[in-house]
Backbone as a ProteinNet text record, in pm:
[ID]
protein_1_A
[PRIMARY]
QEMTQSVRQYQLLVQLREFSRASGRPARDSVNPIFQRLIEHEGTQESFEETCQNFIKRVEIRAVEKKKEMDAEEGDNPLGPGGLDPMEVFATLPEEMQIAFKTKDVQRLQAAVESLPEEDAKYHLQRCEDSGLWVPSSEAGAPPYRA
[TERTIARY]
5047.8	5194	5218.3	5189.7	5220.6	5123.9	5010.9	4889.6	4906.2	4955.8	4979.7	5087.4	5243.8	5312.2	5303.4	5195.5	5165.1	5059.2	5028.2	4859.5	4919.6	5075.4	5170.2	5243.3	5232.3	5338.1	5236.8	5092.5	5008.8	4979.3	4967.3	4907.6	5044.3	5174.5	5297.7	5275.6	5233.4	5255.1	5104.4	4965.9	4923.7	4911.1	5070.9	5045.3	5179.7	5245.6	5311.7	5292.1	5179.4	5097.8	5067.1	4951.3	4856.4	5002.5	5096.4	5228	5270.4	5248.1	5283.4	5226.1	5064.2	4948	4961.1	4985	4976.4	5051.9	5147.8	5288.1	5289.6	5262.5	5269.3	5453.4	5444.5	5628.6	5601.8	5716.5	5701.9	5687.8	5667.9	5639.2	5832	5893.2	6032.4	6071.7	6048.6	6021.4	5981.4	5864.9	5798.3	5848.1	5937.8	6041.3	6016.7	6149	6178.3	6094.1	6029.3	5937.3	5817.6	5767.6	5642	5706.7	5823.3	5883	6013.3	6006.7	6073.7	5943.6	5817.6	5668	5660.7	5654.4	5629.9	5716.3	5877.4	5921.6	5968.6	5909	5922.2	5786.9	5725.6	5578.1	5517.4	5495.1	5429.3	5267.1	5171.5	5087.2	5017.1	5175.9	5130.8	5196.2	5234.4	5309.2	5122.9	5064.4	4903.5	4794.3	4751	4748.7	4721.3	4879	4903.6	4864.2	4914	4887.3	4703.2	4598.4	4533.6	4421.2	4479.1	4487	4485.5	4574.3	4624	4558	4502.6	4451	4236.8	4216.6	4085.3	4101.8	4195.4	4190.6	4211.2	4253.9	4305.4	4131.1	4082.9	3920.6	3837.7	3848	3770.8	3796.6	3946.3	3986.9	3930.1	3910.6	3871	3750.8	3652.7	3508.8	3433.9	3556.1	3472	3546.4	3645.8	3688.3	3551.2	3492.1	3399.5	3270.5	3213.5	3169.6	3143.3	3303.7	3335	3318.6	3358.8	3357.7	3236	3162.4	2992.7	2927.7	2971.1	2929	2987.5	3079.5	3162.9	3125.6	3082.2	2998.5	2831.5	2770	2631.7	2648.2	2768.5	2823.4	2790.2	2876.3	2917.9	2823	2690.3	2568.1	2512.6	2533.8	2415.7	2515.4	2498.4	2543.6	2457.1	2544.9	2476.4	2394.7	2262.1	2194.7	2259.9	2212.8	2240.9	2113.8	2147.4	2047.3	1915.1	1915.2	1745.4	1716.3	1836	1744.6	1786.4	1945.7	1978.9	2140	2144.6	2294.9	2385.6	2469.6	2594.9	2643.8	2637.8	2759.6	2652.6	2524.5	2443.4	2433.3	2383.2	2352.8	2544.2	2601	2747.5	2764	2720.8	2752.9	2612.7	2511.2	2455.9	2494.8	2572.9	2591.1	2718.9	2706.4	2776.3	2925.8	2949.1	3141	3215.1	3182.2	3228.1	3254.2	3105.8	3020.5	3160.7	3175.3	3194.4	3315.7	3442.3	3533.7	3519.1	3465.1	3512.8	3492.5	3391.9	3408.6	3526.9	3543.3	3649.3	3754.7	3867.9	3928.7	3941	3771.4	3729.7	3782.5	3715.6	3753.9	3607.6	3588.3	3505.7	3433	3548.3	3539.6	3506.2	3544.8	3509.4	3378.1	3318.7	3204.1	3113.3	3148.3	3086.1	3051.8	3187.6	3189.7	3080	3066.4	3028.2	2851.6	2861.9	2707.3	2629.2	2723.6	2706.3	2613.1	2723.2	2691.6	2594.1	2522.8	2367.3	2336.9	2202.1	2075	1988.1	1928.6	1895.6	1804.4	1753.5	1590.6	1731.5	1818	1912	2053.5	2071.2	2165.5	2097.9	1938.5	1870.6	1862.4	1801	1816.9	1894.5	2005.6	2159.1	2206.5	2176.1	2248	2164.7	1989.2	1967.8	1949.3	1980.5	1981.1	2156.2	2250.7	2420.2	2341.8	2295.5	2221.7	2213.9	2093.7	2001.7	2089.5	2199.3	2298.5	2394.5	2450.3	2544.4	2657.1	2653.5	2786.3	2818.3	2689.9	2714.2	2621.6	2720.6	2633.8	2681.7	2568.6	2536.4	2608.1	2662.8	2728	2606.4	2595.3	2460	2474.5	2590.7	2604.8	2547.4	2595.1	2504.7	2391.1	2284.2	2142.4	2093.9	1952.7	1885.2	2003.4	2037.9	2138	1958.4	2003.2	1942.6	1814.1	1860	1785.6	1682.2	1654.2	1583.4	1454.9	1465	1371.1	1252.4
11604.7	11504.1	11530.8	11587.4	11614.1	11512.4	11504.6	11428.7	11290.9	11306.1	11135.7	11062.2	11118.6	11109.6	11070.4	11112.1	11149.2	11024.9	10947.3	10809.4	10749.3	10698.5	10631.1	10564.7	10714.1	10677	10614.7	10644.4	10590.9	10479.1	10438	10331.8	10164.4	10218.2	10154.9	10110.1	10230.9	10182.1	10087.1	10095.6	10044	9894.1	9862.7	9762.8	9658.1	9792	9718.1	9660.4	9754.6	9741	9563.9	9575.8	9461.5	9356.3	9329.4	9202.4	9206.8	9278.9	9251.6	9270.2	9243.2	9198.2	9066.1	9031.6	8865.7	8808.4	8868.5	8777.4	8753.8	8784.7	8825	8885.5	8971.5	8976.7	9111.6	9192.5	9364.6	9415.6	9535.7	9614.3	9628.5	9577	9640.3	9522.2	9393.2	9255.8	9240.3	9345.5	9381.1	9447.8	9524.4	9613	9559.1	9480.7	9378.1	9308.1	9229.9	9159.2	9242.5	9348.5	9430.6	9476.9	9521.2	9581.7	9498.3	9412.1	9273.1	9295.4	9227.8	9154.5	9270.3	9417.9	9522.2	9556.5	9516	9537	9404.8	9296.8	9158.1	9167.4	9174.7	9139.4	9191.5	9307.2	9367.8	9326.7	9214.6	9244.5	9310.1	9285.3	9363.6	9529.4	9534.6	9636	9722.3	9664.3	9711.9	9686	9625.8	9610.2	9763.5	9765.2	9864.7	10050.9	10049.5	10165.4	10170.5	10035.9	10076.2	10108.1	10065.2	10122.5	10276.8	10308.5	10440.5	10530	10482.1	10612.5	10562.2	10475	10452.5	10557.7	10527.8	10620.2	10756.1	10797.2	10943.2	10989.5	10905.8	10965.9	10910.4	10842.4	10926.9	11015.8	11052.4	11173	11259.4	11284.4	11414.1	11392.4	11314.9	11329.2	11345.7	11336.4	11353.5	11511.7	11508.1	11674.2	11732.3	11751.5	11844.2	11845.7	11744.8	11680.5	11787.8	11741.2	11844.3	12002.9	12071.8	12149.7	12246.2	12167.7	12213.4	12172.3	12116	12081.5	12188.5	12248	12372.8	12551.4	12525.4	12610.4	12616.6	12550.2	12539.1	12568.5	12535.8	12556.3	12669.3	12793.3	12946.2	12970.2	12878.6	13009.7	13044.7	12908.9	12919.6	12954.9	13121.2	13224.4	13152.5	13137.8	13082.7	13204.3	13202.7	13283.5	13349.4	13437.7	13441	13417.5	13451.7	13399.9	13452.5	13568.1	13620.6	13656.2	13529.4	13517.2	13605.7	13686.7	13808.8	13762.3	13748.2	13747.1	13852.3	13800.3	13879.1	13950.6	13901.5	13996	14128.6	14072.4	14201.8	14324.5	14233.4	14316.9	14439.2	14363.4	14437.8	14541.2	14525.7	14657.6	14744.8	14707.9	14846.7	14922	14917.3	14968.5	15087.6	15189.3	15330.2	15294.2	15365.5	15319.3	15298.2	15408.8	15439.6	15259.2	15214.4	15102.7	14990.3	14971.9	14867.3	14894.4	14993	15050.4	14944.9	14984	14944	14761.7	14689.9	14525.7	14495.8	14592	14469.2	14471.8	14574.1	14661.3	14539.3	14525.1	14501.7	14542.8	14705.7	14800.9	14804.9	14748.5	14775.2	14960.6	15009.9	15136.1	15241.5	15230.5	15312.6	15239.1	15090.7	15101.5	15147.8	15155.7	15242.1	15400.9	15420	15586	15605.2	15499.1	15523.1	15518.5	15363.7	15427.3	15545.6	15570.7	15712.3	15830.1	15804.6	15961.3	15972	15808.9	15781.7	15879.4	15923.4	15934	15773.1	15817.2	15720.3	15569	15616.8	15523.4	15453	15526.8	15457.8	15374.5	15391.1	15320.1	15194.7	15205	15065.7	14990.8	15083.6	15011.2	14918.6	14974.5	14906.9	14791.9	14841.3	14755.8	14580.7	14612.8	14473	14416.3	14469.5	14422.5	14360.7	14372.5	14274.2	14212.7	14197.4	14136.7	13990.5	14048.7	13900.6	13879.2	13932.9	13887.9	13766.7	13797.6	13731.2	13836.6	13941	14029.4	14041.1	14118	14123.9	14070.3	13984.4	13924.2	13958	14000.6	14145.1	14065	14066.8	14113.2	13977.6	13870.8	13844.2	13943.4	13914.5	13980.8	14116.6	14161.2	14318.9	14354.7	14231.1	14295.1	14266.3	14350.2	14325.9	14470.1	14467	14622.9	14705.2	14867.3	14955.5	14991.3	14915.2	14927.4	14809.8	14693.7	14643.5	14721.9	14772.8	14890.1	14934.9
-6817.2	-6767	-6656.2	-6555.2	-6436.9	-6383.2	-6428.8	-6334.1	-6430.6	-6516.9	-6582.2	-6448.7	-6477.7	-6354.6	-6237	-6185.7	-6080.5	-5994.7	-6115	-6086.9	-6162.5	-6288.6	-6259.4	-6147.4	-6038.2	-5946.3	-5802.4	-5820.7	-5714.3	-5787.8	-5885.4	-5903.2	-5905.4	-5888.6	-5917.8	-5748.2	-5636.9	-5520.3	-5463.1	-5555.1	-5498.9	-5533	-5658.8	-5692.5	-5574.2	-5513.5	-5444	-5330.4	-5301.1	-5166.4	-5186	-5290.4	-5332.1	-5316.1	-5400.3	-5394	-5252.5	-5181.1	-5066.1	-4994.3	-4985	-4930.1	-4882.2	-5066.4	-5132.9	-5050.8	-5080.1	-5054.7	-4877.9	-4842.3	-4664.5	-4637.6	-4786.1	-4710.9	-4764.3	-4638.2	-4632.7	-4817.3	-4810.6	-4972.3	-5023.4	-4905.9	-5026.6	-5111.5	-5008.8	-5098.7	-5256.4	-5235.2	-5401.8	-5489.9	-5469.4	-5562.6	-5706.6	-5654.8	-5749.4	-5871.2	-5766.4	-5876.5	-5959.3	-5909.2	-5989.1	-6074.5	-6078.1	-6217.4	-6275.9	-6240	-6350.2	-6409.1	-6351.4	-6467.8	-6569.1	-6482.1	-6608.9	-6692.9	-6691.7	-6800.5	-6934.4	-6852.5	-6891.5	-7008.9	-6943.5	-6935.9	-7031.6	-7143.6	-7273.2	-7233.1	-7145.4	-7093.7	-6960.1	-6902.1	-6773.7	-6754.3	-6922.8	-6939.8	-7003.8	-7108.1	-7120.9	-7036.9	-6884.4	-6798.3	-6721	-6677.7	-6632.6	-6651.1	-6825.4	-6872.6	-6871.2	-6941	-6909.5	-6781.7	-6653.3	-6535	-6498.8	-6540.9	-6509	-6643.8	-6747.3	-6792.4	-6732.5	-6669	-6624.8	-6507.7	-6422.6	-6336.8	-6384.2	-6474.9	-6511.8	-6503.5	-6644.3	-6653	-6530.1	-6462.4	-6311.1	-6264.1	-6223.4	-6157.7	-6233.9	-6353.6	-6433.6	-6424.6	-6441.7	-6372.3	-6297.1	-6162.1	-6072.3	-6003.1	-6081.4	-6077.1	-6088.9	-6206.7	-6318.7	-6177.1	-6136.5	-6104.7	-5921.9	-5871.6	-5752.3	-5733.4	-5919.1	-5941.4	-5922.7	-6010.3	-5969.8	-5805.4	-5727.4	-5638.4	-5503.1	-5564.2	-5513.8	-5475.6	-5684.2	-5719.2	-5677.9	-5641.2	-5595.1	-5431.2	-5346.5	-5227.7	-5256	-5277.9	-5282.4	-5309.2	-5397.1	-5426	-5321.2	-5189	-5113.1	-4928.1	-4948.9	-4887.1	-4727.4	-4607.3	-4532.2	-4471.4	-4395.6	-4360.3	-4198.5	-4129.2	-4010	-3899.9	-3794.3	-3717.3	-3750.5	-3775.3	-3729.6	-3943.9	-3992.3	-4113.5	-4312.6	-4239.5	-4345.3	-4374.8	-4485	-4537	-4505.2	-4415.4	-4376	-4492.2	-4639.4	-4707.6	-4698.6	-4749.3	-4808	-4696.3	-4595.9	-4490.9	-4417.1	-4464.9	-4462.8	-4558.2	-4681.4	-4774.7	-4738.7	-4704.2	-4626.9	-4529.2	-4408	-4360.1	-4436.9	-4297.3	-4298.4	-4350.3	-4378.6	-4473.3	-4307.4	-4193.2	-4106.9	-4007.9	-3999.7	-3949.7	-4028.6	-4158.9	-4190	-4237.8	-4145.9	-4167.1	-4016.5	-3932.1	-3793.8	-3775.8	-3847.5	-3886	-3915	-4007.8	-4084.4	-3993.5	-3918.9	-3830.8	-3685.6	-3700.3	-3549.2	-3457.4	-3418.5	-3344.8	-3333.9	-3155.2	-3136.7	-3085.2	-3030.5	-2968	-3156.7	-3245.5	-3359.3	-3379.6	-3387.8	-3384	-3340.2	-3163.9	-3058.8	-3165.1	-3171.6	-3222.6	-3349.8	-3428.9	-3530.7	-3503.4	-3461.9	-3402.4	-3347.1	-3255.9	-3205.4	-3204	-3402.6	-3452	-3569.3	-3546.3	-3697.7	-3608.9	-3602	-3575.9	-3501.6	-3390.5	-3353.4	-3434.1	-3480	-3544.7	-3690.8	-3770.6	-3864.5	-3740.6	-3572.3	-3554.2	-3505.3	-3442.4	-3456.7	-3537.3	-3730.8	-3766	-3817.3	-3852.8	-3869.5	-3744.5	-3652.5	-3547.7	-3470	-3547.6	-3540.1	-3646.9	-3766.1	-3894.8	-3847.2	-3799	-3816.1	-3672.7	-3595.7	-3511.6	-3558.8	-3684	-3737.8	-3859.6	-3892.2	-3984.3	-3931.3	-3782.7	-3757	-3694.7	-3809	-3776.6	-3672	-3584.8	-3433.7	-3371.5	-3201.4	-3171.1	-2962	-2906.2	-2801.5	-2700.8	-2579.5	-2491.2	-2368.3	-2385	-2297.3	-2133.9	-2060	-1983.1	-1965.5	-2060.5	-2125.7	-2051.8	-2116.7	-2128.9	-2271.5	-2252.7	-2419.8	-2419.7	-2549	-2585.9	-2655.1	-2661.5	-2688	-2791.2	-2867.9	-2974.9	-3007	-2915.3	-2886.5	-2851.6	-2754.8	-2664.6	-2795
[MASK]
+++++++++++++++++++++++++++++++++++++++++++++++++++++++++++++++++++++++++++++++++++++++++++++++++++++++++++++++++++++++++++++++++++++++++++++++++++

């Protein structure tokens, strides 16, 4: 119902613009002639309704195509610079690190990393960097987990 009304309004605006362009006059001057023609000529009414129905069909077909495109894009999670999926890496992190990332609390992240055994800390930080979750500062030099 709403879509049909929107399509009719859109088509009326298109008709007004086209009539205005063809006559070389402002669009407001084309309102009366367009509506007069729609009211008085049955052929014009039928043509207008057919145009609206064709437009609705095109929109419905495109909506299905667009939904498929969006679903396909959703399935393609972008990978980080090291080729890892950030969502998968995030899910494997210890809970304290996850909380730190969610709250964007660097001190909490440092505390969480320091509380881990050295090998685990290196493993998780390397994966965070490879997925793009963590981007080490270039000013600080190479991070210790790369050693």
